[in-house]
Tab-separated table of C-alpha atoms in Angstrom:
chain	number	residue	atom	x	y	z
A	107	UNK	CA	82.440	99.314	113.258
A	108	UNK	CA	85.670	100.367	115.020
A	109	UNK	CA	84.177	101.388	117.850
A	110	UNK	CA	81.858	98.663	118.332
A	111	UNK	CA	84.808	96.485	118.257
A	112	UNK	CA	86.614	98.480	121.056
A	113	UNK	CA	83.941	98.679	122.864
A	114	UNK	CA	83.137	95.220	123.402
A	115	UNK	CA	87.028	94.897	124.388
A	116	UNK	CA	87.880	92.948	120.923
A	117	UNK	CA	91.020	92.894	119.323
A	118	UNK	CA	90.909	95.464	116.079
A	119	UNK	CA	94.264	95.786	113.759
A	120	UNK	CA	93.029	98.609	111.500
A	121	UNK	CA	95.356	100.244	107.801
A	122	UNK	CA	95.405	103.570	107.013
A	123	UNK	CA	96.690	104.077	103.542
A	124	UNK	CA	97.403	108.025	103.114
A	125	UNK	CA	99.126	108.581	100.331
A	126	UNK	CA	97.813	110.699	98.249
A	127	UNK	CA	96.579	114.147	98.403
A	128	UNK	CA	94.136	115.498	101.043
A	129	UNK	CA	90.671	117.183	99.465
A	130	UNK	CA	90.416	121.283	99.580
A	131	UNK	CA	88.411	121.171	102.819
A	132	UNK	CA	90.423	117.930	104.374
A	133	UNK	CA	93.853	119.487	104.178
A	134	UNK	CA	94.463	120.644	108.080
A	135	UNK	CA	98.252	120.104	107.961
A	136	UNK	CA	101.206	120.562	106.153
A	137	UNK	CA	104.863	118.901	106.047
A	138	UNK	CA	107.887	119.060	104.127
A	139	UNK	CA	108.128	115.887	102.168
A	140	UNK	CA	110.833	114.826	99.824
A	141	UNK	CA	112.561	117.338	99.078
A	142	UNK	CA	108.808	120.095	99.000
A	143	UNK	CA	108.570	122.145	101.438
A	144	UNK	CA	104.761	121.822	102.136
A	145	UNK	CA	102.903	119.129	101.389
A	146	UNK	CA	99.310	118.218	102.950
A	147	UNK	CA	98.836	115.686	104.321
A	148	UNK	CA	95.966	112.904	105.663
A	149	UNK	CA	95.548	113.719	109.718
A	150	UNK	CA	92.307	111.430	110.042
A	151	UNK	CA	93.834	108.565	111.208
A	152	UNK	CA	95.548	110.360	114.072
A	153	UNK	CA	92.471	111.896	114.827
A	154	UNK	CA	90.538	108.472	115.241
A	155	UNK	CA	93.554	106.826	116.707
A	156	UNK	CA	93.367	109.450	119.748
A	157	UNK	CA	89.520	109.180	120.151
A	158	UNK	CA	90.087	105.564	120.344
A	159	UNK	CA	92.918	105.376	122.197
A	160	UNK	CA	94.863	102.599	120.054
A	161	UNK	CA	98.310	101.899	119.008
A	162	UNK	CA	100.275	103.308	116.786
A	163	UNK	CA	102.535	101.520	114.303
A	164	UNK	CA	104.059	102.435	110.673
A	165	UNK	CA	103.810	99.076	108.212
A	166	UNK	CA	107.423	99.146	106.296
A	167	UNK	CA	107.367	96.874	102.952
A	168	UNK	CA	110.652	95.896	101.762
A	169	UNK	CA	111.157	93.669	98.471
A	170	UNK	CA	113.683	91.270	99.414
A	171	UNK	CA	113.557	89.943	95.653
A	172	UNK	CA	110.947	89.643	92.668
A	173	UNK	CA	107.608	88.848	94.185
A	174	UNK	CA	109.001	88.310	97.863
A	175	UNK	CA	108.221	91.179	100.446
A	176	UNK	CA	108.830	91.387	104.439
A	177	UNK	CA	106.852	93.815	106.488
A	178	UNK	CA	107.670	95.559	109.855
A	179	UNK	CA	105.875	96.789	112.014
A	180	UNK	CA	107.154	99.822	113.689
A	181	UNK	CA	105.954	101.746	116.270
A	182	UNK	CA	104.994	105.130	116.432
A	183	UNK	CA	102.965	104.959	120.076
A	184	UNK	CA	101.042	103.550	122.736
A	185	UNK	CA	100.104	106.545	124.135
A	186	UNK	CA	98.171	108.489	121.410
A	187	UNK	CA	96.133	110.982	123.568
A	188	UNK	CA	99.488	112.133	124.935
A	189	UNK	CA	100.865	112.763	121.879
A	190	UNK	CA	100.597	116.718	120.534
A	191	UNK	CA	98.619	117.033	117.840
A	192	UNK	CA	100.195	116.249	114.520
A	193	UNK	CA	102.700	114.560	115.869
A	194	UNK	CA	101.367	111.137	115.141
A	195	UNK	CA	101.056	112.419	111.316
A	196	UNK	CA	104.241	114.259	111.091
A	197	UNK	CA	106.093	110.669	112.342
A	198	UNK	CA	104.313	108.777	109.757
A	199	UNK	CA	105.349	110.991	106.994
A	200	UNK	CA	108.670	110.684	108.343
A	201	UNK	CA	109.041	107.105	108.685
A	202	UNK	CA	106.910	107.029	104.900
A	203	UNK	CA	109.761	109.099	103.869
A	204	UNK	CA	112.285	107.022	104.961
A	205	UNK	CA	110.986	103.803	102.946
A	206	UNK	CA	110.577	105.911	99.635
A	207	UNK	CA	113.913	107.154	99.650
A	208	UNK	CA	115.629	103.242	100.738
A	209	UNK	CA	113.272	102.043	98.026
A	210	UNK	CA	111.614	104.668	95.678
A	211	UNK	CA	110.667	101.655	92.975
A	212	UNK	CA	108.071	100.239	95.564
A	213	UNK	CA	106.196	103.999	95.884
A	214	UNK	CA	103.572	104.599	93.444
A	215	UNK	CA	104.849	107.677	91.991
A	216	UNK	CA	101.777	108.180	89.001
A	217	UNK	CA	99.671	110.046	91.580
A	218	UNK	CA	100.315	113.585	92.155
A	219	UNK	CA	100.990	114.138	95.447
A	220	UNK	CA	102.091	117.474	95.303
A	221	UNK	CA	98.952	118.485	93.113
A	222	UNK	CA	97.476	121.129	95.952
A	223	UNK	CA	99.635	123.856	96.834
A	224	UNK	CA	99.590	126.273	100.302
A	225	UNK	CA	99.265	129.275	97.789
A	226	UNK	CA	95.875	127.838	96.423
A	227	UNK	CA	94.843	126.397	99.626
A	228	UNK	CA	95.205	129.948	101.252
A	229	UNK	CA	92.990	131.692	99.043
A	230	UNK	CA	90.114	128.945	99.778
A	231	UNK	CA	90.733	129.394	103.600
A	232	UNK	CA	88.792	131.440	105.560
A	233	UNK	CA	91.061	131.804	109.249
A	234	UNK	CA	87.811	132.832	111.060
A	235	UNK	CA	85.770	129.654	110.333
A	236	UNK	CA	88.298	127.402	109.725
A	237	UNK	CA	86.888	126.164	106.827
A	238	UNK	CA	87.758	126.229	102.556
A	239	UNK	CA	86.008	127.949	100.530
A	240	UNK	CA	85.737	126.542	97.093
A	241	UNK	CA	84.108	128.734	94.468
């Protein structure tokens, strides 16, 4: 549907909402993140947002009292197929980051996020396919 739509040259505002941990055989990139050393992470919607060419921008939510948010759009590019790979990813993790630690009570911390590890991941990876191995 994404494509149709910029295709026929239509405006298309599209959310990503990555938070949470990668599947085995999804996991093609890892980040420090709060305080881990190497956490996977989502790289899908930089991967679609190059094919398609569209701008980039990281939605901040901040609570400015009880039931009363503001949101900002940042952005991360405009150029996407420029950008080396990852790099799209590795500045939304950054800039995700950056509005957990200003305001950790707004992240949903009951997921695991840190429930994969590179150690397990690298004994389902097979380098000469590319490709995870779960037995």
């Amino acid at each position: 549907m994404i494509m149709k739509l910029k295709q026929q040259d239509r405006p298309v505002l599209v959310g990503f909402i990555a938070d949470q941990a990668p599947f085995w055989n999804n996991i093609h990139y890892w980040t420090p993140f709060l305080n881990h050393p190497e956490t996977p992470v989502f790289t899908g919607a930089e991967k679609l947002m190059k094919k398609l060419d569209m701008d980039v921008y990281y939605l901040d939510i901040r609570q400015t009292r009880r039931g009363y948010y503001e949101a900002e759009f940042i952005p991360v590019t405009d150029k996407p197929r420029e950008q080396p790979e990852y790099s799209i990813t590795e500045r939304y993790t950054r800039l995700l980051e950056q509005s957990i630690v200003k305001s950790p009570s707004l992240w949903l911390w009951s997921h695991n996020r840190w429930k994969r590890t590179k150690e397990e991941w690298l004994k389902m990876y097979d380098p000469k396919t590319g490709k995870v191995f779960m037995g």
